Coordinates of N, CA and C in Angstrom, one line a residue:
M46 N 155.6 144.3 171.1 CA 156.0 143.2 172.0 C 154.9 142.1 172.0
P47 N 155.2 140.8 171.8 CA 154.2 139.8 171.8 C 153.5 139.7 173.1
P48 N 152.2 139.2 173.1 CA 151.5 139.0 174.4 C 152.2 138.0 175.2
L49 N 152.0 138.1 176.6 CA 152.5 137.1 177.5 C 151.7 135.9 177.5
P50 N 152.3 134.7 177.7 CA 151.5 133.5 177.9 C 150.5 133.7 179.0
S51 N 149.3 133.1 178.9 CA 148.3 133.3 180.0 C 148.8 132.8 181.4
E52 N 149.8 131.9 181.4 CA 150.3 131.4 182.7 C 151.3 132.4 183.3
L53 N 151.8 133.3 182.6 CA 152.8 134.3 183.1 C 152.2 135.7 183.2
R54 N 152.0 136.2 184.4 CA 151.3 137.5 184.6 C 152.1 138.4 185.5
P55 N 152.0 139.7 185.3 CA 152.6 140.7 186.2 C 151.9 140.5 187.6
A56 N 152.7 140.5 188.7 CA 152.1 140.3 190.0 C 153.0 140.9 191.1
K57 N 152.5 140.9 192.3 CA 153.3 141.3 193.5 C 153.0 140.2 194.5
I58 N 154.1 139.7 195.1 CA 154.0 138.8 196.2 C 154.2 139.5 197.5
I59 N 153.3 139.3 198.5 CA 153.2 140.0 199.7 C 153.9 139.3 200.8
G60 N 154.7 140.1 201.7 CA 155.3 139.5 202.9 C 156.8 139.1 202.7
Y61 N 157.3 139.4 201.6 CA 158.7 139.0 201.3 C 159.5 140.2 200.8
S62 N 160.8 140.1 200.8 CA 161.7 141.1 200.2 C 162.8 140.3 199.5
L63 N 163.7 141.0 198.8 CA 164.8 140.4 198.0 C 166.1 140.7 198.6
A64 N 167.0 139.7 198.5 CA 168.4 139.8 198.8 C 169.2 139.2 197.6
K65 N 170.4 139.5 197.5 CA 171.3 138.9 196.4 C 172.0 137.7 196.9
W66 N 171.9 136.6 196.1 CA 172.7 135.4 196.3 C 173.6 135.3 195.1
G67 N 174.8 135.8 195.3 CA 175.7 135.9 194.1 C 175.1 136.9 193.1
D68 N 174.9 136.4 191.9 CA 174.3 137.3 190.9 C 172.8 137.2 190.8
Y69 N 172.2 136.4 191.7 CA 170.8 136.1 191.6 C 170.0 136.7 192.8
P70 N 168.8 137.3 192.5 CA 167.9 137.7 193.5 C 167.3 136.5 194.2
A71 N 167.1 136.6 195.5 CA 166.6 135.5 196.3 C 165.5 136.1 197.2
L72 N 164.4 135.4 197.3 CA 163.2 135.8 198.1 C 163.5 135.4 199.5
I73 N 163.3 136.4 200.5 CA 163.5 136.1 201.9 C 162.3 136.7 202.6
D74 N 162.1 136.4 203.9 CA 161.0 137.0 204.6 C 161.1 138.5 204.7
G75 N 160.0 139.2 204.5 CA 160.0 140.6 204.6 C 159.1 141.1 205.7
E76 N 158.9 142.4 205.7 CA 158.0 143.0 206.7 C 156.5 142.7 206.3
Q77 N 155.7 142.7 207.3 CA 154.2 142.6 207.0 C 153.8 143.6 206.0
G78 N 153.1 143.2 205.0 CA 152.6 144.1 204.0 C 153.6 144.5 202.9
E79 N 154.9 144.2 203.1 CA 155.9 144.5 202.1 C 155.7 143.6 200.9
G80 N 156.0 144.0 199.7 CA 155.8 143.2 198.5 C 156.9 143.3 197.5
I81 N 157.0 142.4 196.7 CA 158.0 142.3 195.6 C 157.2 142.2 194.3
R82 N 157.5 143.2 193.4 CA 156.9 143.2 192.1 C 157.7 142.3 191.1
G83 N 157.0 141.6 190.2 CA 157.6 140.8 189.2 C 156.6 140.1 188.4
M84 N 156.9 138.8 188.0 CA 156.1 138.0 187.2 C 155.7 136.7 188.0
A85 N 154.5 136.3 187.9 CA 154.1 135.0 188.5 C 153.7 134.1 187.4
Y86 N 154.0 132.8 187.6 CA 153.7 131.8 186.6 C 152.7 130.8 187.3
L87 N 151.6 130.5 186.6 CA 150.6 129.6 187.1 C 151.0 128.2 186.7
V88 N 151.4 127.4 187.7 CA 151.8 126.0 187.4 C 150.6 125.2 187.2
K89 N 150.5 124.4 186.2 CA 149.3 123.7 185.8 C 149.2 122.3 186.4
D90 N 150.3 121.6 186.7 CA 150.2 120.3 187.2 C 151.4 119.9 188.0
E91 N 151.4 118.7 188.7 CA 152.5 118.3 189.5 C 153.8 118.1 188.7
G92 N 153.7 117.7 187.4 CA 154.8 117.5 186.6 C 155.6 118.8 186.4
Q93 N 154.9 119.9 186.2 CA 155.5 121.2 186.1 C 156.1 121.6 187.4
A94 N 155.4 121.4 188.5 CA 155.9 121.8 189.8 C 157.2 121.0 190.1
G95 N 157.2 119.7 189.8 CA 158.4 118.9 190.0 C 159.6 119.4 189.2
R96 N 159.4 119.8 187.9 CA 160.5 120.3 187.1 C 161.0 121.6 187.6
L97 N 160.1 122.5 188.1 CA 160.6 123.8 188.6 C 161.4 123.5 189.9
Q98 N 160.9 122.6 190.8 CA 161.7 122.3 192.0 C 163.0 121.8 191.7
A99 N 163.2 120.9 190.7 CA 164.5 120.4 190.3 C 165.4 121.5 189.8
Y100 N 164.8 122.4 189.0 CA 165.6 123.5 188.5 C 166.1 124.4 189.6
E101 N 165.3 124.7 190.5 CA 165.7 125.6 191.6 C 166.7 125.1 192.6
T102 N 166.9 123.8 192.6 CA 167.8 123.1 193.5 C 167.4 123.3 195.0
S103 N 168.3 122.7 195.8 CA 168.0 122.7 197.3 C 168.3 124.0 197.9
A104 N 168.8 125.0 197.1 CA 169.1 126.3 197.7 C 167.8 127.1 197.9
Y105 N 166.7 126.6 197.4 CA 165.4 127.2 197.6 C 164.3 126.2 198.1
R106 N 163.3 126.7 198.8 CA 162.2 125.9 199.2 C 160.9 126.5 198.8
V107 N 159.9 125.7 198.7 CA 158.6 126.2 198.4 C 158.0 126.9 199.6
A108 N 157.5 128.1 199.5 CA 156.9 128.8 200.6 C 155.5 129.4 200.1
P109 N 154.5 129.4 201.0 CA 153.2 130.0 200.7 C 153.3 131.5 200.7
G110 N 152.4 132.1 199.9 CA 152.4 133.6 199.8 C 151.1 134.1 199.3
W111 N 150.9 135.4 199.4 CA 149.7 136.0 198.8 C 150.1 136.7 197.6
I112 N 149.6 136.3 196.4 CA 150.0 136.9 195.2 C 148.9 137.9 194.7
R113 N 149.3 139.1 194.5 CA 148.3 140.1 194.0 C 148.6 140.4 192.6
W114 N 147.7 140.1 191.7 CA 147.9 140.3 190.3 C 147.8 141.8 190.0
V115 N 148.5 142.3 189.0 CA 148.5 143.7 188.7 C 147.1 144.2 188.3
K116 N 146.3 143.3 187.8 CA 145.0 143.7 187.4 C 144.1 143.9 188.6
G117 N 144.6 143.6 189.8 CA 143.8 143.9 191.0 C 143.4 142.7 191.9
E118 N 143.1 141.6 191.4 CA 142.6 140.5 192.3 C 143.9 139.8 192.9
G119 N 143.6 139.0 193.9 CA 144.7 138.3 194.6 C 144.3 136.9 195.0
E120 N 145.3 136.1 195.2 CA 145.0 134.7 195.6 C 146.2 134.1 196.3
G121 N 146.0 133.0 197.1 CA 147.1 132.3 197.7 C 147.9 131.6 196.6
G122 N 149.1 131.4 196.9 CA 150.0 130.7 196.0 C 151.3 130.3 196.6
E123 N 152.2 129.9 195.9 CA 153.5 129.5 196.4 C 154.6 130.1 195.6
S124 N 155.8 130.2 196.2 CA 157.0 130.8 195.5 C 158.2 130.0 196.0
F125 N 159.3 130.2 195.3 CA 160.6 129.6 195.8 C 161.3 130.7 196.6
M126 N 161.6 130.3 197.8 CA 162.2 131.2 198.8 C 163.6 130.6 199.2
Y127 N 164.5 131.5 199.4 CA 165.9 131.1 199.8 C 165.8 130.2 201.0
A128 N 166.4 129.0 201.0 CA 166.3 128.0 202.0 C 167.4 128.1 203.1
G129 N 168.3 128.9 202.9 CA 169.4 129.1 203.9 C 169.1 130.1 205.0
D130 N 170.2 130.6 205.6 CA 170.1 131.6 206.6 C 170.0 133.0 206.0
A131 N 168.8 133.6 206.0 CA 168.6 134.9 205.4 C 169.5 136.0 206.0
G132 N 169.8 135.9 207.3 CA 170.7 136.8 207.9 C 172.1 136.8 207.3
A133 N 172.6 135.6 207.1 CA 173.9 135.4 206.5 C 173.9 135.9 205.1
L134 N 172.9 135.6 204.4 CA 172.7 136.1 203.0 C 172.8 137.6 202.9
A135 N 172.0 138.3 203.8 CA 171.9 139.7 203.8 C 173.2 140.4 204.2
E136 N 174.0 139.7 205.1 CA 175.3 140.2 205.5 C 176.4 139.8 204.7
G137 N 176.2 138.9 203.7 CA 177.3 138.5 202.8 C 178.2 137.5 203.5
R138 N 177.7 136.8 204.6 CA 178.5 135.8 205.3 C 178.3 134.4 204.7
W139 N 179.3 133.5 205.0 CA 179.1 132.1 204.6 C 177.9 131.6 205.3
D140 N 177.1 130.8 204.5 CA 175.8 130.3 205.0 C 175.9 128.8 205.4
R141 N 176.1 128.5 206.7 CA 176.2 127.2 207.1 C 174.9 126.4 206.9
V142 N 173.8 127.0 207.1 CA 172.5 126.4 207.0 C 172.3 125.9 205.6
L143 N 172.6 126.7 204.6 CA 172.5 126.3 203.2 C 173.5 125.2 202.9
W144 N 174.7 125.3 203.3 CA 175.8 124.3 203.1 C 175.3 123.0 203.6
E145 N 174.8 122.9 204.8 CA 174.3 121.6 205.4 C 173.2 121.1 204.6
R146 N 172.3 121.9 204.1 CA 171.1 121.5 203.3 C 171.6 120.9 202.0
Q147 N 172.6 121.5 201.4 CA 173.1 121.0 200.1 C 173.9 119.8 200.3
M148 N 174.6 119.6 201.4 CA 175.4 118.4 201.6 C 174.4 117.2 201.9
Q149 N 173.3 117.5 202.6 CA 172.3 116.5 202.8 C 171.7 116.0 201.5
T150 N 171.4 116.9 200.6 CA 170.8 116.6 199.3 C 171.9 115.8 198.5
Q151 N 173.1 116.2 198.6 CA 174.2 115.6 197.8 C 174.3 114.1 198.2
T152 N 174.2 113.9 199.5 CA 174.3 112.5 200.1 C 173.1 111.7 199.6
E153 N 171.9 112.3 199.7 CA 170.6 111.6 199.3 C 170.6 111.3 197.8
T154 N 171.2 112.1 197.0 CA 171.1 111.9 195.5 C 172.4 111.2 195.0
G155 N 173.2 110.7 195.8 CA 174.4 110.0 195.3 C 175.5 110.9 194.8
G156 N 175.7 112.1 195.3 CA 176.8 112.9 194.9 C 176.4 114.1 194.1
R157 N 175.1 114.2 193.6 CA 174.7 115.4 192.8 C 174.2 116.5 193.7
L158 N 174.6 117.7 193.5 CA 174.0 118.8 194.2 C 172.7 119.1 193.5
G159 N 171.8 119.6 194.3 CA 170.5 120.0 193.7 C 169.4 119.4 194.6
G160 N 168.2 119.3 194.0 CA 167.1 118.9 194.8 C 166.3 118.0 194.1

């Protein structure tokens, strides 16, 4: 297996849990000390951050978190968190909060959904 780019590292983000949004995992608030294992990407500049935000759409918002690298050290960082009603998501209900957020974005962008 080829080595990972230095910007992409195995990590655990603390204070969150996962729920399913359709076929996709979505980060939601978790119990204190709870963590999600995965990969973390080190964003190098505002241009990269903007492109990631556009890709993630208005269904997600940037949230602060504590990232613990698998190698042991940790640092503050940010992740994309589900922007709607986490309770509705967990229960599989229609999410009015997310719908309103997406409709607001659609109005602001002249009819395009996204962020």
